[in-house]
Coordinates of C-alpha atoms and ligand atoms in Angstrom, one line a residue:
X1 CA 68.3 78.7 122.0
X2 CA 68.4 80.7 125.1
X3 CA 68.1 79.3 128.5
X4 CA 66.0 81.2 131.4
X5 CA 68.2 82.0 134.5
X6 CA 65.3 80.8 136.8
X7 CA 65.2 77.0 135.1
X8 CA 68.9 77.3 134.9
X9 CA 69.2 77.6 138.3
X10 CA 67.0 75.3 139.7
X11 CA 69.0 72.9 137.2
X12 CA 72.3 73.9 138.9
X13 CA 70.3 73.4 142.4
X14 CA 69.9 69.8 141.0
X15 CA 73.3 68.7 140.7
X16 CA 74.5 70.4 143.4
X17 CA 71.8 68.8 145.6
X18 CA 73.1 65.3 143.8
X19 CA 76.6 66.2 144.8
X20 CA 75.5 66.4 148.4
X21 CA 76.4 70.3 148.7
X22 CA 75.6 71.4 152.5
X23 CA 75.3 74.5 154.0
X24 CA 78.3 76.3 155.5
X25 CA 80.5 74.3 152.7
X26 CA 82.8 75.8 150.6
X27 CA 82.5 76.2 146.7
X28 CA 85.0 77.3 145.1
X29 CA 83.8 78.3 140.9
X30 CA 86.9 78.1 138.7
X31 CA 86.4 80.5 135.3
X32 CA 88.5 81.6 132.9
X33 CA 88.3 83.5 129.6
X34 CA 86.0 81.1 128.1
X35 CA 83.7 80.9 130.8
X36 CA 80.0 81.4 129.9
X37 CA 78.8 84.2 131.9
X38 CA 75.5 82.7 132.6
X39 CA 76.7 79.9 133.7
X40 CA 78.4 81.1 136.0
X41 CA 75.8 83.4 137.6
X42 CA 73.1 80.8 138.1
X43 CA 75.9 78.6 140.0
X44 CA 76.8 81.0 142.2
X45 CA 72.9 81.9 143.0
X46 CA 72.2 77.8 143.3
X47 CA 75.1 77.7 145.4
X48 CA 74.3 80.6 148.0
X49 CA 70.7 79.2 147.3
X50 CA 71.4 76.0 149.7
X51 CA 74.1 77.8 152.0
X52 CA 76.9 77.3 150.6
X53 CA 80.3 80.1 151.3
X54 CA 81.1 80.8 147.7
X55 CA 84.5 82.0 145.9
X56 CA 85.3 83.2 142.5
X57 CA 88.7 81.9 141.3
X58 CA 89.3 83.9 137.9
X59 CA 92.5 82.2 136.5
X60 CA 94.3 83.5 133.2
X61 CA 94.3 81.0 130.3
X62 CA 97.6 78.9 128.9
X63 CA 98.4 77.2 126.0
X64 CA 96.6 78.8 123.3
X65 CA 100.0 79.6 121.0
X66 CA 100.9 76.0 121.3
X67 CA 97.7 74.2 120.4
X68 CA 96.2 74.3 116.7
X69 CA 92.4 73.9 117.6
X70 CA 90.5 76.3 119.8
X71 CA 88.8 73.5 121.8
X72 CA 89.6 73.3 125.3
X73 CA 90.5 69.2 125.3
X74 CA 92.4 69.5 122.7
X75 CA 95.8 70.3 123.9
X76 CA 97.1 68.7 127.9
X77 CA 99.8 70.8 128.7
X78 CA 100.6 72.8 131.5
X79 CA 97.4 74.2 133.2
X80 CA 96.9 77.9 134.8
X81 CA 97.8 75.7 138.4
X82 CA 101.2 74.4 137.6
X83 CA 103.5 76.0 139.9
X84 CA 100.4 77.8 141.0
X85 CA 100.3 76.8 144.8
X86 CA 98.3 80.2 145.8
X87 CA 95.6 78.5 143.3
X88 CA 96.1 75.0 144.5
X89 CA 95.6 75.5 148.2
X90 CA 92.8 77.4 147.4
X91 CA 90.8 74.5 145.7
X92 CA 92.4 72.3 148.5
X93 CA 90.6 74.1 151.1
X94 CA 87.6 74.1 149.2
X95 CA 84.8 71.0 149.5
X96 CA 83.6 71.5 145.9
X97 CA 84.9 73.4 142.5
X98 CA 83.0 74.0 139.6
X99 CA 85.2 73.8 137.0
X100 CA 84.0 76.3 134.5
X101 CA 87.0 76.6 133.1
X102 CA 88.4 73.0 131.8
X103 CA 91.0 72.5 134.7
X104 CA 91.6 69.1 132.3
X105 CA 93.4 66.3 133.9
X106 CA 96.9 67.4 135.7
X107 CA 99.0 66.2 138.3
X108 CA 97.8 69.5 140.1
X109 CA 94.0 67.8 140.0
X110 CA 95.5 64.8 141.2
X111 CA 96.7 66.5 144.4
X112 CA 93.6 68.4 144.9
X113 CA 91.1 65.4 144.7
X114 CA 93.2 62.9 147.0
X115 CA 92.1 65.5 149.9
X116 CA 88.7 65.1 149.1
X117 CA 87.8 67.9 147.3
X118 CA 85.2 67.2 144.6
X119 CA 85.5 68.5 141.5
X120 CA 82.5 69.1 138.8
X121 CA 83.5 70.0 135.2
X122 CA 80.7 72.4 133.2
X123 CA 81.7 74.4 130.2
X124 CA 79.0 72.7 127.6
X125 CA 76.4 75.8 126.4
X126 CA 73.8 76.6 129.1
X127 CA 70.9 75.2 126.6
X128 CA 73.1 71.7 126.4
X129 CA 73.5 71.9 130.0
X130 CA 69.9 72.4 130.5
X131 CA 69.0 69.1 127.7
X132 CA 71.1 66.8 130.0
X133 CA 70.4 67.6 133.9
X134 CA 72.0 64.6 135.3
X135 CA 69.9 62.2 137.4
X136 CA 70.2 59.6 140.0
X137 CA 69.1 57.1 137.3
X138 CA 72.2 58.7 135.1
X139 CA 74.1 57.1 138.1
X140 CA 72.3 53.4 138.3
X141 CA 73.1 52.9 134.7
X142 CA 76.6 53.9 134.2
X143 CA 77.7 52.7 137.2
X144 CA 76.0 48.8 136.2
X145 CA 78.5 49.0 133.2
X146 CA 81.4 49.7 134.8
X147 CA 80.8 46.7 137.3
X148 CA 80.7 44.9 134.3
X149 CA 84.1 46.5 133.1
X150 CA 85.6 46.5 136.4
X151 CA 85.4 42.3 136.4
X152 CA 86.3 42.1 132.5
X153 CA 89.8 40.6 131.3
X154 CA 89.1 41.3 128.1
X155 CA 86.6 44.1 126.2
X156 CA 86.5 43.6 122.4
X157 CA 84.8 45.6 119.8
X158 CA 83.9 44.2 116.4
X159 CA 81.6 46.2 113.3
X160 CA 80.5 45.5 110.3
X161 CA 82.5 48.1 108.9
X162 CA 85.6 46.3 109.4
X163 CA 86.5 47.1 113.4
X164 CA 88.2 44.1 115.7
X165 CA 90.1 45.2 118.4
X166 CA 90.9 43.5 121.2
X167 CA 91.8 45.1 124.7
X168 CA 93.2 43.2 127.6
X169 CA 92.0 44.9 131.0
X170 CA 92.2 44.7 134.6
X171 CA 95.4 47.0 135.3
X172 CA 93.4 50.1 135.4
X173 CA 90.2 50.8 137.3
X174 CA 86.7 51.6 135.7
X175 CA 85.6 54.9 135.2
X176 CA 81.8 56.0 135.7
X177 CA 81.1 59.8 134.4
X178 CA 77.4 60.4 135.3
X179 CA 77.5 64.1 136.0
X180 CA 77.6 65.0 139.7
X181 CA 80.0 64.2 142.4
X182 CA 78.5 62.9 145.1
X183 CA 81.7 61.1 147.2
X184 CA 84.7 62.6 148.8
X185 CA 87.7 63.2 146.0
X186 CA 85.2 62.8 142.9
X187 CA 85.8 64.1 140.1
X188 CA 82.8 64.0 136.8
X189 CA 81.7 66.2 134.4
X190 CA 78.3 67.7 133.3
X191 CA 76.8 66.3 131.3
X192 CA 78.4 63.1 131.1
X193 CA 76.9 59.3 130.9
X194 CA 79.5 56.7 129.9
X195 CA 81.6 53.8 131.3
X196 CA 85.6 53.6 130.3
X197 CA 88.5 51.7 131.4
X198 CA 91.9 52.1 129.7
X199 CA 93.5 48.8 127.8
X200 CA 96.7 47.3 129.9
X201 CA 99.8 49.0 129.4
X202 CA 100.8 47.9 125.7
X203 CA 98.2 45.0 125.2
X204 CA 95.5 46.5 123.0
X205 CA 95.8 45.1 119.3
X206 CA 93.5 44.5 115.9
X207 CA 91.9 47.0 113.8
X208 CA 89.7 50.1 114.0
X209 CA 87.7 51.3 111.0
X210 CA 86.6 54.8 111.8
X211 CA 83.3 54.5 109.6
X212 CA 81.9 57.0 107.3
X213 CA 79.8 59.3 109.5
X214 CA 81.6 58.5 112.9
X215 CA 82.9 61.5 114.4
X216 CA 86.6 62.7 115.3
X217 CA 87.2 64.9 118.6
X218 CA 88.3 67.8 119.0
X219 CA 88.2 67.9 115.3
X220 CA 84.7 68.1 115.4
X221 CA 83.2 66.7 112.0
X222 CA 82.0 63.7 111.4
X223 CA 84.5 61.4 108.6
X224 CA 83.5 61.7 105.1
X225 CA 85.6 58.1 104.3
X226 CA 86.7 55.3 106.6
X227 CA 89.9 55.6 108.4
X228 CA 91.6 52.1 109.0
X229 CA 93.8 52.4 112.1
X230 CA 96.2 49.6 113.1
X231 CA 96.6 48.6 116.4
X232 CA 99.9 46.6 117.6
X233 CA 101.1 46.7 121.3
X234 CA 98.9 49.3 122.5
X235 CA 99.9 52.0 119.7
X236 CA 98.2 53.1 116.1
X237 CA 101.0 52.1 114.1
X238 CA 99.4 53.4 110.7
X239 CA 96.4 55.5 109.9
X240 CA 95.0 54.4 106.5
X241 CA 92.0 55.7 104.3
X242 CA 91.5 58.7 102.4
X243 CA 91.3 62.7 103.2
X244 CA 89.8 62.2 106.8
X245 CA 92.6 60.0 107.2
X246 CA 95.1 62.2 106.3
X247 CA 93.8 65.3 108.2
X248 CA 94.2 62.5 111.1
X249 CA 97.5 62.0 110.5
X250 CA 98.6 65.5 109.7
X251 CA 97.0 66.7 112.9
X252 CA 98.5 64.2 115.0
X253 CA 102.0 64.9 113.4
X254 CA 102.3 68.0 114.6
X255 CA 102.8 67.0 118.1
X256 CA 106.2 65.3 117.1
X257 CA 105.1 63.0 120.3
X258 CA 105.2 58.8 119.8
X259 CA 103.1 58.6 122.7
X260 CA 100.2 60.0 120.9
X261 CA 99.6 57.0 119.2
X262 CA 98.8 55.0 122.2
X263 CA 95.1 53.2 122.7
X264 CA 93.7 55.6 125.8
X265 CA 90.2 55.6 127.4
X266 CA 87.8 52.6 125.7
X267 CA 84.3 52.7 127.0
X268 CA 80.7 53.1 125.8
X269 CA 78.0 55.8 125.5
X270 CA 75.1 55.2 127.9
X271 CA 73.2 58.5 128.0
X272 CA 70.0 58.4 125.7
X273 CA 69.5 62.3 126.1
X274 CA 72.5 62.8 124.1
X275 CA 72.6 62.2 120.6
X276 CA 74.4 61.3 117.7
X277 CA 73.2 64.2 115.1
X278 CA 73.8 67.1 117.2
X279 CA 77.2 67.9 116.3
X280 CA 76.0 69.2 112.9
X281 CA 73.7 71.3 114.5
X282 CA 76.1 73.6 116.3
X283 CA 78.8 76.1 115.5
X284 CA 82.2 73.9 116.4
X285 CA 83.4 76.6 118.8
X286 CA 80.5 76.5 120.8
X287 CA 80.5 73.2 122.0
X288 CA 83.3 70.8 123.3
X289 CA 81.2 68.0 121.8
X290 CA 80.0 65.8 125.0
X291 CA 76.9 64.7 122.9
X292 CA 79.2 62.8 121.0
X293 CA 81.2 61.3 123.9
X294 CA 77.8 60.3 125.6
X295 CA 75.1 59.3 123.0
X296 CA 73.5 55.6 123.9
X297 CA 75.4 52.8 122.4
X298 CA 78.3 54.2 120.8
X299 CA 82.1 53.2 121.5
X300 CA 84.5 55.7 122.5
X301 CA 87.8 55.7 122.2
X302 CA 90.7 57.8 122.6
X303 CA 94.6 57.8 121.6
X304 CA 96.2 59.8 124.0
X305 CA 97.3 59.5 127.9
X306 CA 96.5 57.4 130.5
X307 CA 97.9 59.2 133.6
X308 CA 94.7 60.2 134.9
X309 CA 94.4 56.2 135.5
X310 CA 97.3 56.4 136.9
X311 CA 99.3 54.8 133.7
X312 CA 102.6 56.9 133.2
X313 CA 101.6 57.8 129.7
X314 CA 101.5 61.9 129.7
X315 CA 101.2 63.6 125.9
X316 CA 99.4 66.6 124.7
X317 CA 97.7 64.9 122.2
X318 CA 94.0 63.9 123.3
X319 CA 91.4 62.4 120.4
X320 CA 88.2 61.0 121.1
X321 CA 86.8 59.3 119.1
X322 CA 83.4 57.8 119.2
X323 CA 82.2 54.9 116.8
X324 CA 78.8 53.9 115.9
X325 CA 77.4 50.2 115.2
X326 CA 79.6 48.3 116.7
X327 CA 79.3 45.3 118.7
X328 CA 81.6 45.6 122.4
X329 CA 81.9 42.5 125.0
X330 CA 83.2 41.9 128.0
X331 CA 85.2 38.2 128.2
X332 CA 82.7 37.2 125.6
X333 CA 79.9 38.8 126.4
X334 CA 77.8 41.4 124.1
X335 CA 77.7 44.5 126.2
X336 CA 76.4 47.0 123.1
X337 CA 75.4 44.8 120.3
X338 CA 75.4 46.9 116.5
X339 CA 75.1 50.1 118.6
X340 CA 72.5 49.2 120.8
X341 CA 73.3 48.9 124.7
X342 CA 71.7 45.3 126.0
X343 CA 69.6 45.3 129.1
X344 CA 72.5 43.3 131.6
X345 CA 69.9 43.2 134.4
Ligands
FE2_401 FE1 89.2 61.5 126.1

């Protein structure tokens, strides 16, 4: 449904208030093709609402002839800023961008957040937007789990429906997404709500059963029958089931890339305003599907890169992939037990 522009922009004064905007700053609002025009109207009134100087970077899209879905995460190639350094000192010079135009992870984003620029992803619908304002309490609880992660040696995730992976950690950092950026160099995305880490470099090993119902990204759909993915050395070394799993497999064929196959981001959902059902609910191009990423309890994975932990691993192929009922610990401990996120205070 629709979304008022005064609501909308009292939302947007929200997370810019959360991000610590202050007057006589510099915001710099990234758009593209895709950019929702509302969107980016009520940022730029919130923004010039609490005195911020505020710039329109309009930058042309790439990719779209190489990639085979329309969804903005699905393809990490070059972005509109390679080679761009007109663009790039721009965002330099700016204390805060609004991404509304999925910058994606780049070496070029890299650059701009190690001189302390914040950057804030937003390209959900205004109306999902609007259903997941972060909040301070977004914050407490996401970043409590990745404490937890950020100690862990080991996270491993076990279901009923046949899942039992385990993940050596501690050579890359825990991540907290909670949907504002509120320290020098940060980098989030509205709305958000999870924990993640990335397995050491070749280490992750076992089993995933992608269970009837869980939900493939950017694909989109939730998996008619299970998909049995086999994990040695870090990589899914085969992808076993029935039609979901050989749409999988087709899909991820086509990027004639080894490195696709490699265990990326492992985390777990933490934010109860997102929800597991929704992605029925809406028309797949008008969503990039962050209720699934985000819904309370699930586990998300992804088979992909690992350069923006710093890993060397760079591959156009991104899948996320979160799983319900399953059971993730830390070094033993039960973190989300059958789905359900345990109280660790
Ligand atoms: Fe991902």
């Amino acid at each position: 449904m629709a979304i008022s522009d005064y609501p909308f922009i009292e939302a947007w004064r929200q997370v810019l208030t959360l991000s610590r905007l202050e007057a006589g700053q510099t915001v710099t609002i990234l758009t593209s093709a895709s950019t929702h025009p509302q969107t980016l109207s009520c940022a730029t009134i919130a923004a010039q609402s609490l005195g911020a100087i505020v710039n329109r970077l309009d930058l042309p899209p790439v990719n779209g002839e190489k990639a085979l879905s329309r969804d903005a995460l699905a393809y990490l190639g070059t972005t509109p800023l390679t080679g761009n350094h007109a663009a790039i000192a721009a965002l330099k010079a700016s204390d805060l961008v609004l991404d509304l135009m999925t910058l994606l992870f780049s070496p070029e984003q890299h650059e701009i957040l190690q001189t302390g620029t914040k950057i804030l992803l937003a390209v959900e619908p205004p109306e999902v937007l609007m259903r997941m304002v972060p909040t301070q309490e977004d914050k407490t609880r996401v970043t409590a789990a990745a404490a937890h992660i950020q100690v862990a040696r080991e996270m491993r995730v076990r279901s009923a429906a046949g899942t039992d992976l385990r993940c050596p950690l501690g050579e890359f950092p825990a991540i907290s997404e909670y949907g504002f950026v509120d320290e020098p160099g940060r980098w989030d995305h509205w709305p958000s709500g999870f924990a993640l880490t990335w397995p050491n470099e070749g280490g992750a090993s076992g089993r995933i059963v992608i269970d009837r119902g869980d939900i493939l990204l950017p694909q989109k759909c939730y998996v008619d029958d299970p998909i049995t993915l086999t994990v040695e050395n870090g990589y899914a070394v085969r992808i076993e089931g029935g039609l979901s799993a050989s749409l999988l497999d087709d899909y991820m064929a086509s990027f004639d890339d080894p490195e696709a196959y490699a265990i990326s981001h492992i985390g777990w959902g933490l934010q109860p305003r997102a929800r597991w059902s929704t992605l029925g609910l809406y028309d797949r191009e008008a969503t990039i599907g962050m209720d699934a990423r985000a819904f309370e309890g699930n586990f998300l994975f992804s088979l992909g890169p690992n350069n923006e932990a710093g890993g060397s691993r760079t591959t156009a192929c991104h899948i996320d992939i979160p799983l319900r009922r399953c059971t993730v610990s830390l070094d033993g401990r039960d973190m989300v037990a059958d789905g359900k996120v345990l109280d660790q205070a």
